[in-house]
Short mmCIF file of C-alpha atoms in Angstrom, two decimals:
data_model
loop_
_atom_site.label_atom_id
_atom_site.label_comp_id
_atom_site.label_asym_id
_atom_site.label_seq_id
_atom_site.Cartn_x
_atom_site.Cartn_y
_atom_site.Cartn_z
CA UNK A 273 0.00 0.00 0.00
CA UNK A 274 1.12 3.23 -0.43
CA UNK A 275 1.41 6.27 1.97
CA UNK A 276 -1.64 8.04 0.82
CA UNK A 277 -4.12 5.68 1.27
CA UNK A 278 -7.17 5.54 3.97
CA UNK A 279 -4.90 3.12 6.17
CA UNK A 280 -2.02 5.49 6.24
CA UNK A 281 -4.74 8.64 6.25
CA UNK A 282 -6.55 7.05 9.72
CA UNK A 283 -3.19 6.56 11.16
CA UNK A 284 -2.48 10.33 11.02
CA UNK A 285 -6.13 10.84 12.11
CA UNK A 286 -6.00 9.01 14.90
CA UNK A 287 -2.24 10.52 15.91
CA UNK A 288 -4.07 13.84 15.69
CA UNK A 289 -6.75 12.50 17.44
CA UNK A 290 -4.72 10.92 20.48
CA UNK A 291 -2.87 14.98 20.73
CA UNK A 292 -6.04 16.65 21.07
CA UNK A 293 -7.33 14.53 23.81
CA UNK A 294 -4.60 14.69 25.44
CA UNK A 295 -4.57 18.44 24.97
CA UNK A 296 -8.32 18.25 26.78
CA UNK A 297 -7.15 15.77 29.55
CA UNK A 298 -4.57 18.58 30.57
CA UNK A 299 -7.23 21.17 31.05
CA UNK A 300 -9.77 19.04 32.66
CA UNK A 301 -7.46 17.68 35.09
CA UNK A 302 -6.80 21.44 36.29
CA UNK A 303 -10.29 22.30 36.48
CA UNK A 304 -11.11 18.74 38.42
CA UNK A 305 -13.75 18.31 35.82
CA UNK A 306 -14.16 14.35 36.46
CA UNK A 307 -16.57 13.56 33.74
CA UNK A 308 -14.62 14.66 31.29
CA UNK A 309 -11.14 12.73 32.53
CA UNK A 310 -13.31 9.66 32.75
CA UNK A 311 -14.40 10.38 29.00
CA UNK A 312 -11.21 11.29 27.89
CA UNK A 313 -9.17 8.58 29.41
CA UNK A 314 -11.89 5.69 27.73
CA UNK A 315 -11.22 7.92 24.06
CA UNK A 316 -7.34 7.88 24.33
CA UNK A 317 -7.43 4.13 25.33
CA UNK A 318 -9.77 3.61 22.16
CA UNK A 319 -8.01 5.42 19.88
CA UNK A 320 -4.43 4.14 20.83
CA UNK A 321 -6.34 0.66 20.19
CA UNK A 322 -7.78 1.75 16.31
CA UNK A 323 -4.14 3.03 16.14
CA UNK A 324 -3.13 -0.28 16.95
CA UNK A 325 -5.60 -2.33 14.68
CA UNK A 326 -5.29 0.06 11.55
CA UNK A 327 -1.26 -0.57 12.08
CA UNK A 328 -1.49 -4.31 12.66
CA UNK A 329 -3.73 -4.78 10.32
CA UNK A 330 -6.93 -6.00 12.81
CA UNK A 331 -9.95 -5.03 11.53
CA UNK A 332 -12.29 -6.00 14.77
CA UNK A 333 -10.22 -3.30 16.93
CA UNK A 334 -10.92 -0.82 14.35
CA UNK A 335 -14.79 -1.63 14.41
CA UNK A 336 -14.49 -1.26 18.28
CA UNK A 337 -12.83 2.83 17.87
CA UNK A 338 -15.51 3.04 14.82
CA UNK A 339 -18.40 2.35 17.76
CA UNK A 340 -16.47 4.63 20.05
CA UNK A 341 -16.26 7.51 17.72
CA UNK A 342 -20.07 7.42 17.38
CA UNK A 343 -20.18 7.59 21.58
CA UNK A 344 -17.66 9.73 21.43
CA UNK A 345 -19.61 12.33 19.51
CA UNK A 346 -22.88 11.89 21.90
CA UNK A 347 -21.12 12.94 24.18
CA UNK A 348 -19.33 16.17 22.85
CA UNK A 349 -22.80 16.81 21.45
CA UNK A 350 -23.95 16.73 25.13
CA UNK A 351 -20.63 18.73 26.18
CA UNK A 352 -21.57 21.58 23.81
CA UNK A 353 -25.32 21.66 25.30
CA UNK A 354 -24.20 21.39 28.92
CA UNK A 355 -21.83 24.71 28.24
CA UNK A 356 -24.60 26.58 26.26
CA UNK A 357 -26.99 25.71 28.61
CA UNK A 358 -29.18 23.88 25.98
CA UNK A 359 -32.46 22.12 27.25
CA UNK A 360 -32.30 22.79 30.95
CA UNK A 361 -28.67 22.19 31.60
CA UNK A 362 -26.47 24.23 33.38
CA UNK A 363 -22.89 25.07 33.25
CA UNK A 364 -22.96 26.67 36.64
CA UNK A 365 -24.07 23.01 38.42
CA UNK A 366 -21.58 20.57 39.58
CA UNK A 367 -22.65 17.94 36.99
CA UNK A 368 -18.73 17.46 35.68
CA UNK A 369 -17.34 17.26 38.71
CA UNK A 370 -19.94 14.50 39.93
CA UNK A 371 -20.96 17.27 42.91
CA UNK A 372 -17.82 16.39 44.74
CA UNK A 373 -16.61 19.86 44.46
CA UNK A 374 -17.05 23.38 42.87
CA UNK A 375 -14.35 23.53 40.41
CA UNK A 376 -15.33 24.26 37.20
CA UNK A 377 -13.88 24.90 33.56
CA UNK A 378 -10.37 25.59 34.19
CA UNK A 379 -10.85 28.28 31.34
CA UNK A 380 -13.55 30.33 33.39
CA UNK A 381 -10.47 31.67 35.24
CA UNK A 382 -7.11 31.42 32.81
CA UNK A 383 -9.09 31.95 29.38
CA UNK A 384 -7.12 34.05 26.77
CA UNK A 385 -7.14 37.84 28.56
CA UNK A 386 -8.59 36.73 31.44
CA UNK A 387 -7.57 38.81 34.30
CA UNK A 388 -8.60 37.23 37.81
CA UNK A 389 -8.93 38.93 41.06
CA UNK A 390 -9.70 37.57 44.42
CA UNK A 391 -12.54 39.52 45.98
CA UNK A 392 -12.47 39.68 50.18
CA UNK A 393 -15.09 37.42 51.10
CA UNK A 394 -18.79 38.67 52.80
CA UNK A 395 -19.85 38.05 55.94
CA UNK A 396 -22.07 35.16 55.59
CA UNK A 397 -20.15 33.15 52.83
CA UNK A 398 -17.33 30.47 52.77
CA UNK A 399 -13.66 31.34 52.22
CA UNK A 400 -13.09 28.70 49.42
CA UNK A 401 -16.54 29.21 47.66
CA UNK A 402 -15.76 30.22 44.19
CA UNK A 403 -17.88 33.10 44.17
CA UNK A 404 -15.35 35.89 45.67
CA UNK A 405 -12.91 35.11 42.27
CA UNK A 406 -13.28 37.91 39.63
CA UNK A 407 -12.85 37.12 36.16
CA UNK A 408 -12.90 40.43 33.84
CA UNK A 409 -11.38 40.95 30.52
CA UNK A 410 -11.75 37.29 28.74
CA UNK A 411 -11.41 37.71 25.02
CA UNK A 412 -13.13 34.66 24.34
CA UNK A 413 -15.86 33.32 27.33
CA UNK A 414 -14.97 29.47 28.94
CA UNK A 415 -18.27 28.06 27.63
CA UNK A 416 -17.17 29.01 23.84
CA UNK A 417 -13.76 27.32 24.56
CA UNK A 418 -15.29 23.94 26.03
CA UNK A 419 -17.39 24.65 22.98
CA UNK A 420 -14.79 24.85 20.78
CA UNK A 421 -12.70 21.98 22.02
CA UNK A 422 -15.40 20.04 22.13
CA UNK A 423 -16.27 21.24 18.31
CA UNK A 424 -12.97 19.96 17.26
CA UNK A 425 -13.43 16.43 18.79
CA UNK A 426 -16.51 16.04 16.75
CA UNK A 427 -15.09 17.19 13.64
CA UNK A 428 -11.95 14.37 13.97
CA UNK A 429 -14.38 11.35 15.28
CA UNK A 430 -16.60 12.41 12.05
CA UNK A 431 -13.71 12.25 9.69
CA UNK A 432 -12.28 9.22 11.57
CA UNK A 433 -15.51 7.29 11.39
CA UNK A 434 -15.72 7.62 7.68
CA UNK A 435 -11.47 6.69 7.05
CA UNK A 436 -11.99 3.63 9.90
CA UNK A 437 -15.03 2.48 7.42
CA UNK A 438 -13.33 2.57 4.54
CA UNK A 439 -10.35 0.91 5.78
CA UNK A 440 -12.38 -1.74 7.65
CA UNK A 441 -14.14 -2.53 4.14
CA UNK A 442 -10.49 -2.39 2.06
CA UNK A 443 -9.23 -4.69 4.90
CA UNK A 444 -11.84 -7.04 4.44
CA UNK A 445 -11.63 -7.43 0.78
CA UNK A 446 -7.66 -8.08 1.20
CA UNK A 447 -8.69 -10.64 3.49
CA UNK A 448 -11.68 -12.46 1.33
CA UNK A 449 -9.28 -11.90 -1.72
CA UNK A 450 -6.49 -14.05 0.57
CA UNK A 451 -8.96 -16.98 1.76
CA UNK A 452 -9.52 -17.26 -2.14
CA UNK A 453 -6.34 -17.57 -3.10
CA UNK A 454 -5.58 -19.66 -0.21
CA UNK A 455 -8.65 -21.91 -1.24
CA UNK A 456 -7.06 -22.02 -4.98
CA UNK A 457 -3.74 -23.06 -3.27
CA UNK A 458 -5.50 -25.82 -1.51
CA UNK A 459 -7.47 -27.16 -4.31
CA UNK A 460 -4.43 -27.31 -6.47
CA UNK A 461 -2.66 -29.14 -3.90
CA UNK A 462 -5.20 -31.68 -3.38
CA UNK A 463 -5.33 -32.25 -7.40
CA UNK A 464 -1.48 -32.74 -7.15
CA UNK A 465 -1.58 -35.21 -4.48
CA UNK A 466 -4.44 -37.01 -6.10
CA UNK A 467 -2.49 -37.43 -9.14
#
């Protein structure tokens, strides 16, 4: 096979693929946003394992990452309506942290321009509550960056569903066009011996 073909084409994919969720796993580890480690540690183990299938040459592992891409977009799908506050959700509950704390986004406070001040606390409110933080000057909001990122992983499980069918279907016809021949090598055999 040459370089530029679908195999070669999901194996960049799924390199790119494998940055960028690591590139998310950062973030949400500093904002404690559990959820989304959870999610993101199941997609890098899939995608190391279509990695692995489209290199070895196992179609059944890449059927397994084609499944997960179509999970995996649910639930960016769901990602983008929890930030935007589609349908009753709410970015401001404790959903992604699975209410064990109140960290949220770790962009809400370190987004590009954000400038964050520490406001004294009121009387009748907890020093660690998340309220008395000031966030002014954000060039682009936190919900439009978990949008975005969230965006980006749709857009490569998309393409990467469509290059992981395409190489499951070329990988099958190698592999019925190999039986036959290996059927053709067995029949001639058996006419040899019979002779």
């Amino acid at each position: 096979m040459g370089c530029c073909t679908g195999r070669c084409s999901l194996i960049c994919l799924c390199a790119l693929q494998l940055l960028s969720a690591l590139e998310r796993q950062i973030f949400d580890f500093l904002g404690f946003q559990w959820a989304p480690i959870l999610g993101n540690f199941l997609h890098i183990i899939v995608v190391i394992l279509g990695l692995f299938g489209t290199i070895q040459y196992r179609p059944r592992y890449i059927v397994v990452y084609t499944v997960w891409t179509a999970l995996w977009v649910t639930w960016n799908v769901f990602i983008i309506c929890f930030y935007l506050e589609v349908g009753g959700l709410s970015k401001d509950t404790d959903l992604m942290t699975f209410n064990i704390s109140v960290h949220r986004s770790w962009w809400r406070e370190h987004g590009p321009g954000c400038v964050r001040r520490v406001l004294p606390p009121s009387a009748h409110g907890m020093m660690d509550d998340y309220t008395y933080v000031s966030v002014t000057g954000c060039i682009v909001d936190f919900q439009y960056l978990e949008v975005i990122h969230s965006a980006v992983q749709i857009l490569l499980s998309l393409v990467g569903f469509v290059y992981a069918c395409y190489v499951i279907s070329i990988f099958m016809e190698e592999e019925d066009t190999y039986s036959c021949d290996l059927c053709i090598f067995k029949h001639l055999f058996i006419q040899e011996i019979v002779k």
